[in-house]
Short mmCIF file of C-alpha atoms and ligand atoms in Angstrom, two decimals:
data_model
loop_
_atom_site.label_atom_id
_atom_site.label_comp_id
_atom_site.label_asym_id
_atom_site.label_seq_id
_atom_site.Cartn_x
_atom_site.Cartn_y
_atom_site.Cartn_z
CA UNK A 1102 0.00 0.00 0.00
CA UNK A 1103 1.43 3.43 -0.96
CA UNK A 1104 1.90 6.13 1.72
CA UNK A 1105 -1.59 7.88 0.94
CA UNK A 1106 -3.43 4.53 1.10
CA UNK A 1107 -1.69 3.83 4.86
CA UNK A 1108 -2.73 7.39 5.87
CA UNK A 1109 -5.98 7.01 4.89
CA UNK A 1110 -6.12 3.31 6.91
CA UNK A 1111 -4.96 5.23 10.00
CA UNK A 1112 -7.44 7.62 9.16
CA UNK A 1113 -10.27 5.53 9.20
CA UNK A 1114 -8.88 3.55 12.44
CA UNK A 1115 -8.75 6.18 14.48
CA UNK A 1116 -12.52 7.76 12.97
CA UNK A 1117 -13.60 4.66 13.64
CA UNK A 1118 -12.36 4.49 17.25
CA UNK A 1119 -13.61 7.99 17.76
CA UNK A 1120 -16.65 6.96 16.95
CA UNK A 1121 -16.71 4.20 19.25
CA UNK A 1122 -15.94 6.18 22.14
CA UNK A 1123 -18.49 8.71 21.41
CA UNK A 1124 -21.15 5.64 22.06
CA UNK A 1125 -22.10 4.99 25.36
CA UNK A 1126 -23.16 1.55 24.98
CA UNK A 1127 -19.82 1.00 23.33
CA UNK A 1128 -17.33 2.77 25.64
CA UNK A 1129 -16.80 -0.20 28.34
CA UNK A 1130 -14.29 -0.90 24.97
CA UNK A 1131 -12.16 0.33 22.55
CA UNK A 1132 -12.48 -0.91 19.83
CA UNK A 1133 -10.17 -0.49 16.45
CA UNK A 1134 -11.73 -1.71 13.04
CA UNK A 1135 -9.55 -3.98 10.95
CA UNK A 1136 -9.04 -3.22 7.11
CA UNK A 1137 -6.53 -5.29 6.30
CA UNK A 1138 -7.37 -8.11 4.31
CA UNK A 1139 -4.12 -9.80 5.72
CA UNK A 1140 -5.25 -10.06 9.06
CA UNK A 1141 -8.70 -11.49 8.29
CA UNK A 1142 -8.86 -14.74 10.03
CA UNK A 1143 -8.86 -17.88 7.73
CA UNK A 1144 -12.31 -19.18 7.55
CA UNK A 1145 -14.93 -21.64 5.75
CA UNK A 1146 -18.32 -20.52 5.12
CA UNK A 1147 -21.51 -23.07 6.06
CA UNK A 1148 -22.52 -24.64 2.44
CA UNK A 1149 -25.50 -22.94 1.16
CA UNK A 1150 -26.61 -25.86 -0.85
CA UNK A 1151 -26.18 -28.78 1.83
CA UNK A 1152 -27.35 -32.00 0.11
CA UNK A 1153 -29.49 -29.81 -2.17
CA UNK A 1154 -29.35 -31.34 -5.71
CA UNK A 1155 -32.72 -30.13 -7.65
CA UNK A 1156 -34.71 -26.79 -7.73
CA UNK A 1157 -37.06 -29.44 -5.38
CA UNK A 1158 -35.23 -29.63 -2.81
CA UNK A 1159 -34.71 -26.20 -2.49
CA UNK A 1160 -37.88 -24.93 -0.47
CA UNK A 1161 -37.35 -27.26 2.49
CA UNK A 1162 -34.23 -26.34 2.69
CA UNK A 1163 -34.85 -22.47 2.10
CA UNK A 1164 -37.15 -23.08 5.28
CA UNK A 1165 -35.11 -24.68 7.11
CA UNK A 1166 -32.13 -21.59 6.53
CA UNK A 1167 -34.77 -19.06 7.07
CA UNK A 1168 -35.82 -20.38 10.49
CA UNK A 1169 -32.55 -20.60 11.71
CA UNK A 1170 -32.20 -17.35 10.91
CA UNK A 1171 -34.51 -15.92 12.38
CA UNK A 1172 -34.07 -17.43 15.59
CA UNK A 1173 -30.38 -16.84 15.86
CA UNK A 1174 -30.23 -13.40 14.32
CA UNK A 1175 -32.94 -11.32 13.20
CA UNK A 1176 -35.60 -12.87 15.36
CA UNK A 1177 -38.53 -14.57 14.93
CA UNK A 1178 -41.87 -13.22 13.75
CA UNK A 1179 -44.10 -10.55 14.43
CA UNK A 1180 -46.86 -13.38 13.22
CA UNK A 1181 -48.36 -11.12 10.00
CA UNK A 1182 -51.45 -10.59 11.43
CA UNK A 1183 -50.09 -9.93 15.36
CA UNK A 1184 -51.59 -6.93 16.15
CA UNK A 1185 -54.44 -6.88 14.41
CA UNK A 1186 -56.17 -5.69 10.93
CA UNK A 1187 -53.89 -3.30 9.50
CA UNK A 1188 -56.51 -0.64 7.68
CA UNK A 1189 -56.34 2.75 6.14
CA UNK A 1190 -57.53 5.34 8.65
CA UNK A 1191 -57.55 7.93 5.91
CA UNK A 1192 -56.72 9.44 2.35
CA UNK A 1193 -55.23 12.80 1.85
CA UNK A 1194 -56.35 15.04 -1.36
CA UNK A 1195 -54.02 13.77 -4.07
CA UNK A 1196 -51.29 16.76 -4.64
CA UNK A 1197 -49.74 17.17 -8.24
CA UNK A 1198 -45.79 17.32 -8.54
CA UNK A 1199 -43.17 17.38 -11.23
CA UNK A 1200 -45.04 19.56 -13.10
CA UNK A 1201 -47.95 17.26 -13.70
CA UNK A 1202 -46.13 14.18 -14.39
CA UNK A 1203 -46.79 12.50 -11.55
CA UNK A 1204 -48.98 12.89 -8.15
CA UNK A 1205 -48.88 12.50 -4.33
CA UNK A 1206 -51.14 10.50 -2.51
CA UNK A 1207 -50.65 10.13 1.38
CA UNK A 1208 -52.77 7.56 3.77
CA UNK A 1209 -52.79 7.09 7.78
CA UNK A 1210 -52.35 3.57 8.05
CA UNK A 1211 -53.27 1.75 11.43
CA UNK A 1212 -50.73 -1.03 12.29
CA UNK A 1213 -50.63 -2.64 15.85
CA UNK A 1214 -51.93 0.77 17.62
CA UNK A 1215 -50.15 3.27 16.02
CA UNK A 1216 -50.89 5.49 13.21
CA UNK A 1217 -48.45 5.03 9.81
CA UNK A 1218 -47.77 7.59 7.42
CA UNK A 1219 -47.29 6.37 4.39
CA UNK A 1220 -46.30 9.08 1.20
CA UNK A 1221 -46.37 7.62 -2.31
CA UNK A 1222 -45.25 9.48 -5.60
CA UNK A 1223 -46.25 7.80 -8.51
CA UNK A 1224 -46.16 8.42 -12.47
CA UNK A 1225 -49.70 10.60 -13.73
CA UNK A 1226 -50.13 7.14 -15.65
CA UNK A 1227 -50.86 5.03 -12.44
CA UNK A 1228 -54.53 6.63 -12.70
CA UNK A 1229 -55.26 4.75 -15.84
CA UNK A 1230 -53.16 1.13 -14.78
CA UNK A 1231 -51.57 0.96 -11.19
CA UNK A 1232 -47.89 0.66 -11.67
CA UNK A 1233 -45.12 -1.21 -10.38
CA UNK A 1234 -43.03 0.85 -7.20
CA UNK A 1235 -39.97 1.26 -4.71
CA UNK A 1236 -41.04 0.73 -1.21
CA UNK A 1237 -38.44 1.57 1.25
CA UNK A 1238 -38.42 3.27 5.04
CA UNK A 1239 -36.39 6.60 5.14
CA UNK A 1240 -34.95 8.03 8.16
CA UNK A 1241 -36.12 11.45 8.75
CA UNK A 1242 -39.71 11.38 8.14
CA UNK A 1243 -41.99 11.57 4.87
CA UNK A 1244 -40.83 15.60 4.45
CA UNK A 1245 -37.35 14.86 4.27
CA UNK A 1246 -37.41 12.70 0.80
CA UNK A 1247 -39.19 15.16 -1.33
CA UNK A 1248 -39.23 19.53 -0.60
CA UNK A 1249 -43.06 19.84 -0.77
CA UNK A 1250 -45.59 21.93 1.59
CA UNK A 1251 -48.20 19.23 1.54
CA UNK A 1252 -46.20 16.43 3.02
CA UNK A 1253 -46.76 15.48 6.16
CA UNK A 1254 -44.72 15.42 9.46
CA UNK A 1255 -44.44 12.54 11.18
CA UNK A 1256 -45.37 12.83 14.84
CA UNK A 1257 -43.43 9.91 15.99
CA UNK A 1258 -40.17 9.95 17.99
CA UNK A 1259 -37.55 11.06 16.15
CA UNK A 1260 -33.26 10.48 16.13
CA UNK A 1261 -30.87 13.64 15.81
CA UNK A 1262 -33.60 16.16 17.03
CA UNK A 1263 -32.70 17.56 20.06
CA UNK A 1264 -36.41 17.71 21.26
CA UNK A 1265 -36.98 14.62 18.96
CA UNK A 1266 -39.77 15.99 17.02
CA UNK A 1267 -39.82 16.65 13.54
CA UNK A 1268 -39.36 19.78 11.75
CA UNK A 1269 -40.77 21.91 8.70
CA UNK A 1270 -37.26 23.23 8.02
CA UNK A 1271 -36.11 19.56 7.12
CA UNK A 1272 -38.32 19.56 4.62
CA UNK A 1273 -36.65 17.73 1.15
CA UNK A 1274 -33.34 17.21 3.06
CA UNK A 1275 -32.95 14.29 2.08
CA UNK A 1276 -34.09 13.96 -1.46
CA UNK A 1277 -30.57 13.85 -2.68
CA UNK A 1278 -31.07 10.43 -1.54
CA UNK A 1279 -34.43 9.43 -3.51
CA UNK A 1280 -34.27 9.98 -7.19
CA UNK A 1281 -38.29 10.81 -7.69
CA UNK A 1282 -38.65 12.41 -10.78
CA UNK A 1283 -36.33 9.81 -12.62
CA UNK A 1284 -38.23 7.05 -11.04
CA UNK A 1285 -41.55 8.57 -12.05
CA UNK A 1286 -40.24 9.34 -15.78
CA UNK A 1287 -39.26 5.38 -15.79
CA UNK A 1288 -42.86 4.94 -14.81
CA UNK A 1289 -42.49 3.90 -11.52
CA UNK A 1290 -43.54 5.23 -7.95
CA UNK A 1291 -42.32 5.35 -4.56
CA UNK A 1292 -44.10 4.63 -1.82
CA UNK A 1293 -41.89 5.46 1.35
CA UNK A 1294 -42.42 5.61 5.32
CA UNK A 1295 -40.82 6.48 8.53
CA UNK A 1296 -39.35 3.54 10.04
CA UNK A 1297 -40.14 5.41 13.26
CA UNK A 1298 -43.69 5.56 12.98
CA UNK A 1299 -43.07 1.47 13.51
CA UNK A 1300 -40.18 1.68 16.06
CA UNK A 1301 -38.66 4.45 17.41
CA UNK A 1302 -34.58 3.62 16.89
CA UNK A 1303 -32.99 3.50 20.04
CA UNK A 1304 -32.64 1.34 23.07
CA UNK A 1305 -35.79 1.29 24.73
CA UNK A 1306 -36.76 -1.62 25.87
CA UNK A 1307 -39.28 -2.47 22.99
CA UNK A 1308 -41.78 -0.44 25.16
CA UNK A 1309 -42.20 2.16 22.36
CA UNK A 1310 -43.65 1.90 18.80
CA UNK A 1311 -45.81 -1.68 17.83
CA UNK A 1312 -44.06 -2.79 20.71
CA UNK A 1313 -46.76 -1.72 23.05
CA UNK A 1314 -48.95 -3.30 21.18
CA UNK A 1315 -47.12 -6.72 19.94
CA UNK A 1316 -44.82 -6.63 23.81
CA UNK A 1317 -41.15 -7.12 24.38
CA UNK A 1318 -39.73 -10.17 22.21
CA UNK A 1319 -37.61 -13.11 24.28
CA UNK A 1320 -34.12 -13.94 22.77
CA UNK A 1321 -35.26 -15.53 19.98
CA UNK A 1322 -37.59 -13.23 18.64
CA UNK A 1323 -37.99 -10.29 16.10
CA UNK A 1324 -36.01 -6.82 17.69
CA UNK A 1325 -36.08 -3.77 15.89
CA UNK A 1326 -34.81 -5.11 12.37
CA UNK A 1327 -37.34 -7.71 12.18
CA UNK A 1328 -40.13 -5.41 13.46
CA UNK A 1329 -39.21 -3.00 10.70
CA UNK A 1330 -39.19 -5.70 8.18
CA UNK A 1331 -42.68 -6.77 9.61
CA UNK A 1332 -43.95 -3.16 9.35
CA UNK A 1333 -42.85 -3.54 5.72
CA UNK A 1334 -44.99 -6.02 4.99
CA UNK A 1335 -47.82 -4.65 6.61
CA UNK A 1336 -47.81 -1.79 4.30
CA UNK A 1337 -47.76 -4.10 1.74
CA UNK A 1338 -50.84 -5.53 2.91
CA UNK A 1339 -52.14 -2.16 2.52
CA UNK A 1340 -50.86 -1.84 -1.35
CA UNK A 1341 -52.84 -4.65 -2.03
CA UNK A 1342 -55.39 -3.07 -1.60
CA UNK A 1343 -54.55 0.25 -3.12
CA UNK A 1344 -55.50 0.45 -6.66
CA UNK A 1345 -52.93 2.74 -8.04
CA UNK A 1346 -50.07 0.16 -7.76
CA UNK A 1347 -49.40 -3.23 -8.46
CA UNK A 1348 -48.26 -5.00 -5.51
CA UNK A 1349 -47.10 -7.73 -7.34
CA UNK A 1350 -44.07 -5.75 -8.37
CA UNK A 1351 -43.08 -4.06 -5.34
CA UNK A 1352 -39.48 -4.07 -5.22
CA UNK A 1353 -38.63 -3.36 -1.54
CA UNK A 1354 -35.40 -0.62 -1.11
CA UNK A 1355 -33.48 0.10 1.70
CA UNK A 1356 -29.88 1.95 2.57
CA UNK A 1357 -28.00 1.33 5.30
CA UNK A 1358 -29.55 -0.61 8.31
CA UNK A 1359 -32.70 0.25 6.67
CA UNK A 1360 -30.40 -1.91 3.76
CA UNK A 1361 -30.28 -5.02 6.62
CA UNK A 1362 -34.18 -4.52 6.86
CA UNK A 1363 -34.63 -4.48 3.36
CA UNK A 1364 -33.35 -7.86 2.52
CA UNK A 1365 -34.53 -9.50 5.80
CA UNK A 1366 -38.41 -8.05 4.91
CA UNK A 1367 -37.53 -9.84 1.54
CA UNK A 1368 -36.17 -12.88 2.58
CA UNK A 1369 -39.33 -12.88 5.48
CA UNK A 1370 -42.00 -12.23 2.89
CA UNK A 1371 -41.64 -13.46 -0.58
CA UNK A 1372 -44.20 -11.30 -1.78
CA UNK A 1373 -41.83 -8.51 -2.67
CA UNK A 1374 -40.38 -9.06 -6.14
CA UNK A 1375 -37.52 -7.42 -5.79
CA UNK A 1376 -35.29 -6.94 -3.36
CA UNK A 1377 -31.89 -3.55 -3.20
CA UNK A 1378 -29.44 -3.56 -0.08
CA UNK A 1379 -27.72 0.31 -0.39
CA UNK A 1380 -24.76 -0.27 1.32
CA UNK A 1381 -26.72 -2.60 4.49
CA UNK A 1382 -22.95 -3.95 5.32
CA UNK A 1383 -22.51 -5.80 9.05
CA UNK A 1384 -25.75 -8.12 9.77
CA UNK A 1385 -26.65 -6.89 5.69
CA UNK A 1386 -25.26 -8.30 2.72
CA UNK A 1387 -21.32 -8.35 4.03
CA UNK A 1388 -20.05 -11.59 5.41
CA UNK A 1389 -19.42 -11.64 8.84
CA UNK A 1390 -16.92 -13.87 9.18
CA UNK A 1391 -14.12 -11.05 7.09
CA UNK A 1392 -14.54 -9.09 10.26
CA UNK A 1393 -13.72 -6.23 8.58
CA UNK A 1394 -14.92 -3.04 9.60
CA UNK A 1395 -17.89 -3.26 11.45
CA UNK A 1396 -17.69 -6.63 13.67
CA UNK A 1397 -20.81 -8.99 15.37
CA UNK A 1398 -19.75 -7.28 18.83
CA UNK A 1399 -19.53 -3.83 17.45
CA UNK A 1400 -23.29 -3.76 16.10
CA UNK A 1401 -24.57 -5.61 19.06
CA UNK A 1402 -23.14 -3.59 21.54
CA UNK A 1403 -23.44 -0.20 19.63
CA UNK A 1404 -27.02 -1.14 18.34
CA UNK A 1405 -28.22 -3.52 21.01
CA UNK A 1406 -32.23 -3.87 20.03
CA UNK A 1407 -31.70 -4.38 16.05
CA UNK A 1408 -30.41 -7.90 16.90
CA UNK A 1409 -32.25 -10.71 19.05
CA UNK A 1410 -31.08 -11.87 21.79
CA UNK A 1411 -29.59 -15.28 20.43
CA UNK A 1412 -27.51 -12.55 17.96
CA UNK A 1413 -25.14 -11.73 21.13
CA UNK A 1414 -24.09 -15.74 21.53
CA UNK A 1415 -21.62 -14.46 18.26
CA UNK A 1416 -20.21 -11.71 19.54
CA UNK A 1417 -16.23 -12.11 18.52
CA UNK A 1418 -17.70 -15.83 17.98
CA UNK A 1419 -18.71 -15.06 13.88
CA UNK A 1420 -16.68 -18.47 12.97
CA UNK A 1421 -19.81 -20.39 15.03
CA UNK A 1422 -22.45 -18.89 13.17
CA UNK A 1423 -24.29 -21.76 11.68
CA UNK A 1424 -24.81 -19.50 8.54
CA UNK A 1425 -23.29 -16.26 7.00
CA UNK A 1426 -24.66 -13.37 4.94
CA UNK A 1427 -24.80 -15.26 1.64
CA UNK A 1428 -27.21 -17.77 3.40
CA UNK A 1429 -29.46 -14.49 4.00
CA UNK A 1430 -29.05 -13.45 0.52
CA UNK A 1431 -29.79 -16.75 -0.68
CA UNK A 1432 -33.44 -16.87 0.94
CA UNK A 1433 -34.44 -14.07 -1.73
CA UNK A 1434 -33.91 -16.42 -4.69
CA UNK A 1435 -34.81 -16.99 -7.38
CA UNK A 1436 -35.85 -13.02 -6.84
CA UNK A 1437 -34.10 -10.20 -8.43
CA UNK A 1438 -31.69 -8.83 -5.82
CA UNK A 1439 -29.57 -6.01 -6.21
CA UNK A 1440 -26.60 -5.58 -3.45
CA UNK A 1441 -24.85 -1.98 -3.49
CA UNK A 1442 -21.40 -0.54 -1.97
CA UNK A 1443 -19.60 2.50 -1.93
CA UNK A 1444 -15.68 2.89 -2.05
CA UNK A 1445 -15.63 4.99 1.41
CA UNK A 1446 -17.91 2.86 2.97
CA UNK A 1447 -14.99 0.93 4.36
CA UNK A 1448 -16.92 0.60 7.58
CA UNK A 1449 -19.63 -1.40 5.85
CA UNK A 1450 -16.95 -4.05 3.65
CA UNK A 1451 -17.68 -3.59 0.28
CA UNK A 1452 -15.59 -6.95 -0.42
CA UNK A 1453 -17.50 -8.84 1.69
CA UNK A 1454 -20.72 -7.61 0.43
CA UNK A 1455 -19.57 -8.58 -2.86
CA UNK A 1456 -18.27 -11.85 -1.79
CA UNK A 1457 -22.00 -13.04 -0.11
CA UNK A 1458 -23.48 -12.13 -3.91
CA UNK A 1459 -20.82 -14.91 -5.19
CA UNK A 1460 -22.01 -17.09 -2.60
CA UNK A 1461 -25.34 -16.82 -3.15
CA UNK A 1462 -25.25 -17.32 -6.87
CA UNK A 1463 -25.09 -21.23 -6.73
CA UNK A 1464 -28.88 -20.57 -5.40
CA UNK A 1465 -29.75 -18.62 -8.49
CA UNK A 1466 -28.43 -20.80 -10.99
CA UNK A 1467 -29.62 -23.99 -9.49
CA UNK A 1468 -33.03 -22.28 -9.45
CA UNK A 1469 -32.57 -21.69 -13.06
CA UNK A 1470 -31.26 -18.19 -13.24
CA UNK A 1471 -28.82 -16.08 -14.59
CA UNK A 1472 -28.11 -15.48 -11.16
CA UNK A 1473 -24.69 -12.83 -10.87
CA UNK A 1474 -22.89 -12.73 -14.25
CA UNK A 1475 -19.11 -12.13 -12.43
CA UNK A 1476 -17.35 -13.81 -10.24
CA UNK A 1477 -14.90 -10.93 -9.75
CA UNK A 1478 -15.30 -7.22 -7.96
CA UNK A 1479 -16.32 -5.07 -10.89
CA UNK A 1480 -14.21 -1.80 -11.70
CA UNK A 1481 -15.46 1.48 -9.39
CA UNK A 1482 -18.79 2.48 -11.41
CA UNK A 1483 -19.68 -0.63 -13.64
CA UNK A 1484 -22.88 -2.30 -12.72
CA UNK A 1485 -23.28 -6.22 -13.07
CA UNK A 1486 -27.05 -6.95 -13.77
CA UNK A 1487 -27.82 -10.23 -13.76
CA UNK A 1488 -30.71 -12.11 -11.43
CA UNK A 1489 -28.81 -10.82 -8.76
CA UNK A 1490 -26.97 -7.13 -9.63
CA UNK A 1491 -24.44 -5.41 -8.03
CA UNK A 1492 -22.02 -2.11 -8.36
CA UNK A 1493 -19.54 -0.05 -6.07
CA UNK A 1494 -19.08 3.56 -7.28
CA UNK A 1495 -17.29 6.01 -5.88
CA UNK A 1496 -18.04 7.85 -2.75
CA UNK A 1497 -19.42 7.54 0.87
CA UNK A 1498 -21.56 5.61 2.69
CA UNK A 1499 -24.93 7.07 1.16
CA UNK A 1500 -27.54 6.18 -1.80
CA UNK A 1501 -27.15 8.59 -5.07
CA UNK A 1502 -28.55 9.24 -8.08
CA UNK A 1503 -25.71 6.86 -9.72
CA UNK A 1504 -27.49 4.49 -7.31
CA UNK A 1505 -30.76 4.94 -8.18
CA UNK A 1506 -29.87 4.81 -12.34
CA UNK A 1507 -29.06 1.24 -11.65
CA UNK A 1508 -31.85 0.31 -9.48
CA UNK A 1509 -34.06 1.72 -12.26
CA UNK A 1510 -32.44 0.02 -14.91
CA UNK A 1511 -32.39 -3.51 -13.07
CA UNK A 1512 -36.21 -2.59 -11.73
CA UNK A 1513 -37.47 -1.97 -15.57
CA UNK A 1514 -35.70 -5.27 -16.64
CA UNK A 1515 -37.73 -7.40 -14.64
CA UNK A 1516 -40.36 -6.49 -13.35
CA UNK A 1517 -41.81 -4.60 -16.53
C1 GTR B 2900 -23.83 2.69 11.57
C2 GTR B 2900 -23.85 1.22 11.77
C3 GTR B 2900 -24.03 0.52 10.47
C4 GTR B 2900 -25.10 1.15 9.61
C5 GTR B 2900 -25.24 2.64 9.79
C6 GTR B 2900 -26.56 3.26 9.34
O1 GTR B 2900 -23.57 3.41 12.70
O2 GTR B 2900 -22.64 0.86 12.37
O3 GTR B 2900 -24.26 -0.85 10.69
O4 GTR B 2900 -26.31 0.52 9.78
O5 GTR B 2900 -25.11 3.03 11.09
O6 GTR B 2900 -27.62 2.65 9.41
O7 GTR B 2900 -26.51 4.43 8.99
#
């Protein structure tokens, strides 16, 4: 490595440690992020396939993954119908945007007690035939992903708010991140929550949220991740029923640990028909077992209620987990999945969530798919579109417009 590239590993050590020690939960330990692929311990990952030799064989075993899964990891359940009917409370006036070219429609959905906004932007067209849509939580509220006076606040807790509420000055802060109009101009809509309004993000218990409603989970069931990934599917329930879009090609989207949700809501509910993971990293799409960057310990002591219970058994342990991230990934085939990383986003492995799409191709192609057409990283910027798709490009740990051109272009492949 030349003399910039060690820099910018010392760099990134010591950011990292800063970061640690600005944590409370983490500061009983420092705590120093390896990047060097030289120092990852050796290690063999669990065989996807087992003694799977036919497309047949694959759904027992599929179950059999996804329980495990779930009980070790994620958690088990919310049961889809705990906590009652989910129904639409109400229906906001439709607003025009973009000119014309596409509208805003916002409902208050009910799920287990508490009151869901839900904001969807679709193409003019999905008055005539309802069309196919991104669903995917964002982290600031409804307001943040689009600068318009009609959008709603959410009144649910909120994170980085010093009084925790939201505000009318954040409005369309965010929409860097969510590529509307070019979704709407591809003919598609976006239909897009708070994951707040489900559970408030921080360590509380599981009193707040559905959880006073659906209780406090025992080790091996759903924390926060889960829950989000349940609320997901609850609001598909809802699209179902909505007859603007075609829930049948819902592709669900999510960056970040809203990335982790995103492919455990798709590997939970195979109703969504496609499945993106924006940079979703440790407990995402990157293998555990590299130990790079983020570590097992580091999430579950930073981020204690995203994980179960069971989760903490692997804490500097990742060599006994009975499955790794490909297993995860697997569970979403033969669905289109698209995994993303960013150079910067050392933190979140790109390598290793590269590596878990290799893994997870045997799946595919045993299922009869193209499944991912490399087997090596692809240059900064290139995007491999297969059955399952995947790109780094340049840049930090956030979801761009670059992002969203190849999410649109893999979206319009298959499910139009
Ligand atoms: C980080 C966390 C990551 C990632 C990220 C995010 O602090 O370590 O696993 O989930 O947060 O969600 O922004």
């Amino acid at each position: 490595m030349n003399p910039t590239g060690i820099a910018c590993c010392l760099f990134a050590v010591v950011l990292s440690a800063t970061a640690v020690s600005q944590n409370a939960n983490a500061q009983n330990r420092p705590f120093v992020a390896n990047y060097d692929e030289a120092k990852i311990p050796p290690y063999a990952l669990p065989d996807v396939l087992g003694d799977v030799k036919s497309a047949d064989d694959w759904p027992a075993k599929r179950a059999e993954w996804r329980d495990l899964i779930a009980a070790e990891m994620f958690g088990k359940g919310p049961a889809s119908d705990a906590g009652g009917d989910v129904s639409v409370r109400s229906q906001l006036d439709d607003v025009a945007i973009l000119d014309g070219a596409g509208f805003l429609r916002q409902l208050h959905v009910q799920i287990a007690g508490e009151t869901v906004r839900v904001a969807m932007f679709l193409p003019e067209s999905a008055k005539q035939q309802p069309v196919p849509v991104f669903l995917g939580y964002n982290f600031a509220g409804n307001h943040t992903v689009f600068d318009h006076p009609a959008i709603e606040l959410p009144t649910s807790w909120m994170r980085n708010i010093d009084d925790h509420r939201a505000r009318d000055a954040d409005r369309g802060k965010s929409s860097s991140r969510w590529a509307i109009e070019a979704m709407i101009r591809a003919g598609f809509g976006l239909v897009t929550i708070y994951y707040g309004d489900i559970d408030p993000d921080f360590d509380d218990g599981f009193e707040n949220g559905v959880h006073k409603v659906l209780g406090k989970p025992a080790d091996d069931e759903a924390a926060s991740i889960a829950t989000w990934a349940w609320g997901l599917s609850r609001v598909l329930d809802v699209l179902e029923q909505v007859d603007v879009v075609d829930a049948k090609r819902v592709a669900v989207f999510g960056h970040s640990r809203l990335g982790k949700t995103s492919l455990w809501a798709g590997a939970s509910d195979q109703r969504f028909a496609l499945v993106i993971s924006n940079d979703s990293g440790c407990g995402g799409a990157a293998l555990s077992r590299r130990q790079i960057g983020e570590t097992v310990w580091r999430i579950n002591t930073s981020f204690p209620h995203w994980f179960c219970g069971n989760f903490k058994k692997y804490n500097e342990q990742e060599s006994k987990l009975p499955f790794d991230s490909h297993v995860l990934l697997s569970l979403i085939a033969p669905r289109p999945l698209y995994v993303a990383s960013a150079v910067e986003d050392r933190w979140a492995d790109p390598k290793g969530e590269f590596l878990s799409c290799v893994e997870a191709d045997p799946v595919y192609k045993l299922l009869g798919t193209e499944g991912l057409p490399t087997t090596e990283m692809p240059p900064v910027g290139e995007s491999q579109q297969g059955t399952i798709g995947y790109h780094i490009r340049e840049g930090k740990h956030d979801v761009t417009d670059f992002d969203w051109q190849q999410y649109i272009r893999f979206a319009t492949r298959h499910l139009k």
